[in-house]
PDB file of C-alpha atoms and ligand atoms in Angstrom:
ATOM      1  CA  UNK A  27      36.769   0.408  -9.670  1.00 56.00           C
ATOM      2  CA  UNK A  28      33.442  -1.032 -11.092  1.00 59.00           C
ATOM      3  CA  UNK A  29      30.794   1.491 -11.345  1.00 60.00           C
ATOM      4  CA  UNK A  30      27.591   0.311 -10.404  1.00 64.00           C
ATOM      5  CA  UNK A  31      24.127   1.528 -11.402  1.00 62.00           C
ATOM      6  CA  UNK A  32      21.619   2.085  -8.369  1.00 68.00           C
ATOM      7  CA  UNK A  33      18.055   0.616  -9.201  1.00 74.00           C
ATOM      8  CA  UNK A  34      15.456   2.439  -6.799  1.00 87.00           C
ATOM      9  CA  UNK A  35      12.948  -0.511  -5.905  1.00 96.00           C
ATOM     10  CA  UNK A  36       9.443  -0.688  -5.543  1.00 98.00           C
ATOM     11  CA  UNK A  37       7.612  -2.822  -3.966  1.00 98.00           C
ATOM     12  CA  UNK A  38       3.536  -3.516  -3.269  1.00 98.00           C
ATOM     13  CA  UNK A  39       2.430  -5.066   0.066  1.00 98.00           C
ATOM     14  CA  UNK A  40      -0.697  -5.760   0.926  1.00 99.00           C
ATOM     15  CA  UNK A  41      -3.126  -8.050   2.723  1.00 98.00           C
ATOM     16  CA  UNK A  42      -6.295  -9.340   1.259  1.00 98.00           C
ATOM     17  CA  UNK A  43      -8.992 -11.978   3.110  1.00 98.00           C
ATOM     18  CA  UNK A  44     -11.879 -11.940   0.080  1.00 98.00           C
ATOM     19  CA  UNK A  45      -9.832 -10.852  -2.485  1.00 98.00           C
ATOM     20  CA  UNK A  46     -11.066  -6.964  -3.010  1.00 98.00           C
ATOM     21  CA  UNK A  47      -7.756  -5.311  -2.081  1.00 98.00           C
ATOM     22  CA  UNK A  48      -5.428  -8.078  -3.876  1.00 98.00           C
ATOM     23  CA  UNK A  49      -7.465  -7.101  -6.966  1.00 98.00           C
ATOM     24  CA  UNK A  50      -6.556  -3.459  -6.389  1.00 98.00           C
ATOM     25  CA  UNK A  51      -2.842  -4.347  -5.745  1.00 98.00           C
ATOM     26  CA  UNK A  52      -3.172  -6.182  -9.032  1.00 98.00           C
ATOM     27  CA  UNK A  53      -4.173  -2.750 -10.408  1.00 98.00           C
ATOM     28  CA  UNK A  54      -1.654  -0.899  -9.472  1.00 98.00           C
ATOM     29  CA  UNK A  55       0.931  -3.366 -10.536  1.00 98.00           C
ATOM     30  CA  UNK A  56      -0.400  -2.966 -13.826  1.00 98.00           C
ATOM     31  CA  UNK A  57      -0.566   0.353 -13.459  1.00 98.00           C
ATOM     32  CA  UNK A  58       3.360   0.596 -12.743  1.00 98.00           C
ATOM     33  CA  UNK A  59       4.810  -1.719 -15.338  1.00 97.00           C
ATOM     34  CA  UNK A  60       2.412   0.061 -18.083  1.00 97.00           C
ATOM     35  CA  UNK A  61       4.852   3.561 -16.957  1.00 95.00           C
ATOM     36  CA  UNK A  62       7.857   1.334 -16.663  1.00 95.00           C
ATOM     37  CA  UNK A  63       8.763   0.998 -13.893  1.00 95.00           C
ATOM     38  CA  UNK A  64       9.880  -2.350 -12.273  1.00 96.00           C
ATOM     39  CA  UNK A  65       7.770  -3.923  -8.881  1.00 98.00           C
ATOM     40  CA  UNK A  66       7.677  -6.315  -6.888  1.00 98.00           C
ATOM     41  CA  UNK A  67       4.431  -7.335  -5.319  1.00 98.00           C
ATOM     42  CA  UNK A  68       4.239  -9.737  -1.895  1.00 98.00           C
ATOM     43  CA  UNK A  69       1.407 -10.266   0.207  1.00 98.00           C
ATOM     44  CA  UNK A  70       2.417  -9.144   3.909  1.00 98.00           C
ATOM     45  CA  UNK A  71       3.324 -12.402   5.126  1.00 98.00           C
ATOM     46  CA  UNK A  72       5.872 -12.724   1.967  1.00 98.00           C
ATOM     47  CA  UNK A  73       7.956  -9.662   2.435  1.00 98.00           C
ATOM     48  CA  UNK A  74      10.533  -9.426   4.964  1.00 98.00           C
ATOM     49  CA  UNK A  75      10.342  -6.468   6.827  1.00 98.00           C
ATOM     50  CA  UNK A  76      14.532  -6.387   7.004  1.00 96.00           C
ATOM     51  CA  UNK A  77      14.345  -5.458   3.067  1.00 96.00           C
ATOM     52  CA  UNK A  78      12.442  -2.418   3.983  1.00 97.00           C
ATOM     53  CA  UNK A  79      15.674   0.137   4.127  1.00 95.00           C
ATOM     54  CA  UNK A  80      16.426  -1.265   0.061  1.00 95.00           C
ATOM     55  CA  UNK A  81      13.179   0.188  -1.184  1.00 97.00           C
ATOM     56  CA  UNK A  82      12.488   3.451  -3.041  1.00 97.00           C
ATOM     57  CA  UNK A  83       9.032   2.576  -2.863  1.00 98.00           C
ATOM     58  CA  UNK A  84       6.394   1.441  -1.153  1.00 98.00           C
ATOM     59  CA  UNK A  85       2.561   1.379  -1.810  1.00 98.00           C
ATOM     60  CA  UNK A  86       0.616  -0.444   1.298  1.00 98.00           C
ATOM     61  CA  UNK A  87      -2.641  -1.977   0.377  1.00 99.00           C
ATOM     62  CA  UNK A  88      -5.027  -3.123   3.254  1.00 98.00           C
ATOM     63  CA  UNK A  89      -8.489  -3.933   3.590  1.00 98.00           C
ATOM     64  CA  UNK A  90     -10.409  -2.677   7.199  1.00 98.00           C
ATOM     65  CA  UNK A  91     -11.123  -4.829   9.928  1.00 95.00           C
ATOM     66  CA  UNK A  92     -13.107  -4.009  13.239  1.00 94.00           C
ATOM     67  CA  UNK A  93     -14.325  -1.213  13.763  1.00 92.00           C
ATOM     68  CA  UNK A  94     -11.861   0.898  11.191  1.00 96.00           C
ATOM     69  CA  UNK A  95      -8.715  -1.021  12.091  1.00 97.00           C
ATOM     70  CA  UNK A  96      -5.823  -1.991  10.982  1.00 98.00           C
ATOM     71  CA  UNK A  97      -5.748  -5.654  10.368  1.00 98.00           C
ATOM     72  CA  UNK A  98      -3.654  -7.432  12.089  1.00 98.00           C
ATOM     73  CA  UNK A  99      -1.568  -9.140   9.896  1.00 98.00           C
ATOM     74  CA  UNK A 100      -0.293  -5.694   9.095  1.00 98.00           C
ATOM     75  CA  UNK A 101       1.190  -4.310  12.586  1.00 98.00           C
ATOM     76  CA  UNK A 102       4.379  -5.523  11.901  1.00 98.00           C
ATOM     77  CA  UNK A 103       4.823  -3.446   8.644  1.00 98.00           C
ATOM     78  CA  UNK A 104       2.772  -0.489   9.975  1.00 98.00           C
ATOM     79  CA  UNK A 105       5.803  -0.899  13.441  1.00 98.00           C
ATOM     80  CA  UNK A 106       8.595  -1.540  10.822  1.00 98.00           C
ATOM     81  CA  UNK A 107       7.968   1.871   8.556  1.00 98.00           C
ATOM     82  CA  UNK A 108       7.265   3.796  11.731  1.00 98.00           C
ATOM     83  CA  UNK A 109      10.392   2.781  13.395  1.00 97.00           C
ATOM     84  CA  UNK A 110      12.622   3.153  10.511  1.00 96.00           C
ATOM     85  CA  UNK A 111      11.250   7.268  10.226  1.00 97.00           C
ATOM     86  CA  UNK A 112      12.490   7.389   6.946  1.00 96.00           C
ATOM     87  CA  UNK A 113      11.641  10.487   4.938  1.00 97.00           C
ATOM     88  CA  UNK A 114      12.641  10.030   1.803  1.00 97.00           C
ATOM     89  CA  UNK A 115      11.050   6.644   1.722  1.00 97.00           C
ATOM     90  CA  UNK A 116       8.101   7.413  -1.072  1.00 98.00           C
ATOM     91  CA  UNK A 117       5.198   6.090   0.013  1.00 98.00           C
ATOM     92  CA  UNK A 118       1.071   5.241  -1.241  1.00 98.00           C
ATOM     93  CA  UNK A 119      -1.441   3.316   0.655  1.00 98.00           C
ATOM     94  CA  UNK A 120      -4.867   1.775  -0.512  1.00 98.00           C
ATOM     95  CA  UNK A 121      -7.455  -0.078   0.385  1.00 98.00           C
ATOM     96  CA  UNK A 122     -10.978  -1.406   0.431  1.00 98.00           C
ATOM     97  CA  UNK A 123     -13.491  -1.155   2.165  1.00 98.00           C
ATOM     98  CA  UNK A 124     -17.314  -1.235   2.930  1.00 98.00           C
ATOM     99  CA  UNK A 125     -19.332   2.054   3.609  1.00 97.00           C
ATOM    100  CA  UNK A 126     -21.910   0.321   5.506  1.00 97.00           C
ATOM    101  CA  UNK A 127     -19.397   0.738   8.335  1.00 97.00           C
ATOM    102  CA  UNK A 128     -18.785   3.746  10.777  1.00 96.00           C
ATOM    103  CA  UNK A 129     -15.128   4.662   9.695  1.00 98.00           C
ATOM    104  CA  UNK A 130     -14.777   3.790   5.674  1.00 98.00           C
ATOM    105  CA  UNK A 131     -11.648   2.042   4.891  1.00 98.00           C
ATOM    106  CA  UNK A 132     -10.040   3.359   8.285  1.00 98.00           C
ATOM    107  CA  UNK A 133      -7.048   1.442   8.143  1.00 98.00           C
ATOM    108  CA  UNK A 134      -6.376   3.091   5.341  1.00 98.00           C
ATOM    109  CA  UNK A 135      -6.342   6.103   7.568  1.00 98.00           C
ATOM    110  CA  UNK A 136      -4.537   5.221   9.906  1.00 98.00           C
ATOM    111  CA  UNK A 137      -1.704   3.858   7.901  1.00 98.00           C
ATOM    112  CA  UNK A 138      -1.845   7.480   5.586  1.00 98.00           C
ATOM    113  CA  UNK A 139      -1.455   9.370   8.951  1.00 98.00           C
ATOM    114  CA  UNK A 140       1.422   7.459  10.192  1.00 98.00           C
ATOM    115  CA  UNK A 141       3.308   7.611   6.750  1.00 98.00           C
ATOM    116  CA  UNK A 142       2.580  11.505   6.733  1.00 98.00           C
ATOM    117  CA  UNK A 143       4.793  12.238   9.462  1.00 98.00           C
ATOM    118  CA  UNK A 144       7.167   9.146   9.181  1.00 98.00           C
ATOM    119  CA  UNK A 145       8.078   8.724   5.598  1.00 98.00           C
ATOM    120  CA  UNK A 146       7.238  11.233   2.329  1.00 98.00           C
ATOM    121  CA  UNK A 147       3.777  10.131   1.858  1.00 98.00           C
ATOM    122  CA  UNK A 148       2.478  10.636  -1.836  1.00 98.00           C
ATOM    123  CA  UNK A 149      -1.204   9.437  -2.109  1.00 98.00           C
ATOM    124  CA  UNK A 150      -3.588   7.373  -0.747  1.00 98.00           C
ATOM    125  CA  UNK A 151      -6.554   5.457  -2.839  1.00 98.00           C
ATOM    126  CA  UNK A 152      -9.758   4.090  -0.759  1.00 98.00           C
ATOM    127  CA  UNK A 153     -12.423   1.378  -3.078  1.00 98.00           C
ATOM    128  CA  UNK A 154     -15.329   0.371  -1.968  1.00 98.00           C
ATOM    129  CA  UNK A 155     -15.126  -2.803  -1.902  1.00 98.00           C
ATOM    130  CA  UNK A 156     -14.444  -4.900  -5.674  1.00 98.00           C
ATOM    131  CA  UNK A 157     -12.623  -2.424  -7.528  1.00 98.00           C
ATOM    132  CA  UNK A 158     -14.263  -1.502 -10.918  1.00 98.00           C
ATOM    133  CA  UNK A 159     -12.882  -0.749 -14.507  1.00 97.00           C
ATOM    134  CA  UNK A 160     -13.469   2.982 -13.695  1.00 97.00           C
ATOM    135  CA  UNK A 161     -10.847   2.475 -10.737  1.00 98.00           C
ATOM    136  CA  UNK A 162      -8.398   2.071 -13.347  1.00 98.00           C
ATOM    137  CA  UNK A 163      -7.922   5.571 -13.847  1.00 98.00           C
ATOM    138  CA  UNK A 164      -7.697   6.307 -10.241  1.00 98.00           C
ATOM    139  CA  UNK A 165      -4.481   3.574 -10.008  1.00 98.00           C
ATOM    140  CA  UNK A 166      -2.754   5.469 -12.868  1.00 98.00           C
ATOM    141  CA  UNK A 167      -3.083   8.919 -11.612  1.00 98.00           C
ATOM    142  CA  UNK A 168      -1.877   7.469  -8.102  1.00 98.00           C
ATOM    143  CA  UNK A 169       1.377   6.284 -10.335  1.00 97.00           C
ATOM    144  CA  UNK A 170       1.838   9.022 -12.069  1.00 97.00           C
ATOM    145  CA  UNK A 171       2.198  11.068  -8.667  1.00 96.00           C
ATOM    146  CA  UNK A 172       5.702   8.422  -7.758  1.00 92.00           C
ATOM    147  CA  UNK A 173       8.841  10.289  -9.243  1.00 78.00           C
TER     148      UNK A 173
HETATM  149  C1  FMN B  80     -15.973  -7.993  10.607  1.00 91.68           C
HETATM  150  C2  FMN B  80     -15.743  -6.971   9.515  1.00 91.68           C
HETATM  151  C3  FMN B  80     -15.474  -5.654   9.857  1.00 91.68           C
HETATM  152  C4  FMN B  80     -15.282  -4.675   8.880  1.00 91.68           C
HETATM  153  N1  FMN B  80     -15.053  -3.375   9.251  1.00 91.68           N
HETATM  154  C5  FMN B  80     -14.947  -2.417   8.315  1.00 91.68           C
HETATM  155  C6  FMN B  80     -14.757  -1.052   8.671  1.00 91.68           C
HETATM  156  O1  FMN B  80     -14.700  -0.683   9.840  1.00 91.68           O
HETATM  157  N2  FMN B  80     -14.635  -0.140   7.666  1.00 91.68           N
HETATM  158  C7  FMN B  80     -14.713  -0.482   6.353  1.00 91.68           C
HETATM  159  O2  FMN B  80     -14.601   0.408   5.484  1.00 91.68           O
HETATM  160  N3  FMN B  80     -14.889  -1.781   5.971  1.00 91.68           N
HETATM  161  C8  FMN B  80     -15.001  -2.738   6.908  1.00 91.68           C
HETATM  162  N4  FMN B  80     -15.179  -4.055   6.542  1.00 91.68           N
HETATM  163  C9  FMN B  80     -15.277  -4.380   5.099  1.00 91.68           C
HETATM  164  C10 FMN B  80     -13.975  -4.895   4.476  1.00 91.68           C
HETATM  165  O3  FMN B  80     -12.886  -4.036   4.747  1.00 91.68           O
HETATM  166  C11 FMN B  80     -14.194  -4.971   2.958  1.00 91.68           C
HETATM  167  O4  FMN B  80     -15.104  -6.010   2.679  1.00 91.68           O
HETATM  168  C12 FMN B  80     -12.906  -5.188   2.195  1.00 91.68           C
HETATM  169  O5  FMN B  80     -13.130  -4.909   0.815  1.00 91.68           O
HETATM  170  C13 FMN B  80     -12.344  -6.584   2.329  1.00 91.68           C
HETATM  171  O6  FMN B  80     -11.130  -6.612   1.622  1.00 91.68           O
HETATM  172  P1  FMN B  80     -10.488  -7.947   1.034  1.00 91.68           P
HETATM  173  O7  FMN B  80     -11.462  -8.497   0.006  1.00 91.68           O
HETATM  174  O8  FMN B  80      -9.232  -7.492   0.411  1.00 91.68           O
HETATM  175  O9  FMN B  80     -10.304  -8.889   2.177  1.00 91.68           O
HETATM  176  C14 FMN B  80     -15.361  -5.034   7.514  1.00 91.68           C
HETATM  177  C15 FMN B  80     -15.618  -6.372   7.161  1.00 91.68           C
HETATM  178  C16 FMN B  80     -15.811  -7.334   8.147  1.00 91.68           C
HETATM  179  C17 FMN B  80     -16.115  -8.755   7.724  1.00 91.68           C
END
């Protein structure tokens, strides 16, 4: 019988219009491979939501749209995770946003309340809006939290 070794995946999703939360996802991708471990990052549109179930991992980036919504390129993802209620899936979220607005980076909310009760949520991260070298620090101690 051939013994094979299980590799627990991680992946980064996230959505980005002007570029402030694909920077952040950037981040954290640094962030991972500088503790080792492996990732694979796909903007929303790029990752099939079938994969889901072969993930260890997943950290959700989104920026806020509205009036603190969820964009909507991300209700199939935010459907997918909530549907497959899958607790030992480890999961972050982040975001950026603008506090000018009513609800500060409220999708990022609403995505960490959802993942609270549907999957074993480990942190969430909010920027305002173009992260900063200072946010650099923030992304590792976010890492450092995935086991
Ligand atoms: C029409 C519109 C509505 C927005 N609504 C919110 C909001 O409710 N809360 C918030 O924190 N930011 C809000 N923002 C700010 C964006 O979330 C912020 O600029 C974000 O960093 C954009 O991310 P991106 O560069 O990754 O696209 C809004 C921006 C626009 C243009």
């Amino acid at each position: 019988m051939a013994l094979t070794s299980y590799k627990p995946r991680t992946a980064i999703v996230y959505t980005s219009v002007t570029g402030n939360t694909e920077h952040l996802a950037e981040m954290l991708q640094t962030a991972l491979l500088n503790q080792g471990i492996p990732v694979e990052l796909y903007r929303v549109e790029e990752f099939l939501l079938d994969e889901l179930p072969y993930f260890a991992q997943v950290l959700i980036g989104t920026y806020t749209w509205g009036s603190g919504e969820i964009p909507k390129e991300m209700y199939g993802l935010y459907q997918a995770i909530e549907q497959l209620g899958n607790k030992e899936l480890q999961t972050a979220v982040f975001g950026t946003g603008d506090r000018f607005f009513a609800e500060f980076c409220g999708a990022v909310d609403r995505f960490r309340d959802m993942l609270y009760v549907k999957t074993l949520l480990i942190a969430s991260l909010k920027v305002e809006l173009m992260p900063q070298p200072k946010d650099v620090i923030r992304c590792e101690k976010l890492v450092a939290l995935l086991k």
